XYZ file of C-alpha atoms in Angstrom:
57
model
C -10.375 -14.651 2.895
C -7.669 -15.008 5.393
C -4.189 -13.455 4.524
C -1.039 -13.601 6.367
C 1.376 -10.653 6.239
C 4.900 -11.225 7.679
C 5.913 -7.821 9.405
C 9.681 -8.918 9.635
C 9.906 -9.657 5.852
C 8.026 -6.439 4.950
C 10.422 -4.430 6.912
C 13.506 -6.162 5.527
C 12.355 -5.549 1.951
C 10.943 -1.925 2.486
C 12.320 1.036 0.631
C 11.306 2.954 3.840
C 13.725 1.302 6.242
C 15.357 4.574 7.093
C 12.079 5.914 8.410
C 11.476 3.315 11.075
C 9.317 0.061 11.361
C 6.243 -0.591 9.292
C 3.502 -1.760 11.583
C 0.441 -2.105 9.220
C -0.755 -2.474 5.552
C -3.894 -2.057 3.569
C -6.592 -4.597 3.837
C -5.240 -6.847 1.013
C -1.562 -6.389 2.038
C -0.333 -5.417 -1.158
C 0.691 -1.923 -0.010
C 2.747 -1.292 3.116
C 3.999 2.055 4.083
C 5.646 3.785 7.174
C 3.429 5.817 9.576
C 4.736 7.592 12.494
C 3.034 9.497 15.397
C 2.966 12.764 13.438
C 2.360 11.330 9.777
C -0.060 8.731 8.548
C 0.667 7.000 5.282
C -2.234 6.793 2.774
C -2.478 4.892 -0.428
C -5.599 5.597 -2.513
C -6.313 2.750 -5.014
C -8.468 3.430 -7.816
C -9.535 2.094 -11.316
C -10.822 3.798 -14.417
C -13.459 2.404 -16.660
C -11.525 3.324 -19.948
C -14.455 2.455 -22.471
C -16.456 5.280 -21.050
C -13.533 7.708 -22.223
C -12.740 6.076 -25.456
C -14.554 7.405 -28.560
C -14.413 5.408 -31.815
C -13.846 7.518 -34.850
């Protein structure tokens, strides 16, 4: 599936504007974070299968 991400719009709406320009995002483009030459932004997405942890009384 093709997705389009507008870099200028992401940077205008970013809470990290004071850090610099955002140049990339994760694959689905729902997470954008600033990375620098000395720091790489990471967002780990996960899910939990709640039925495996819920016990009926």
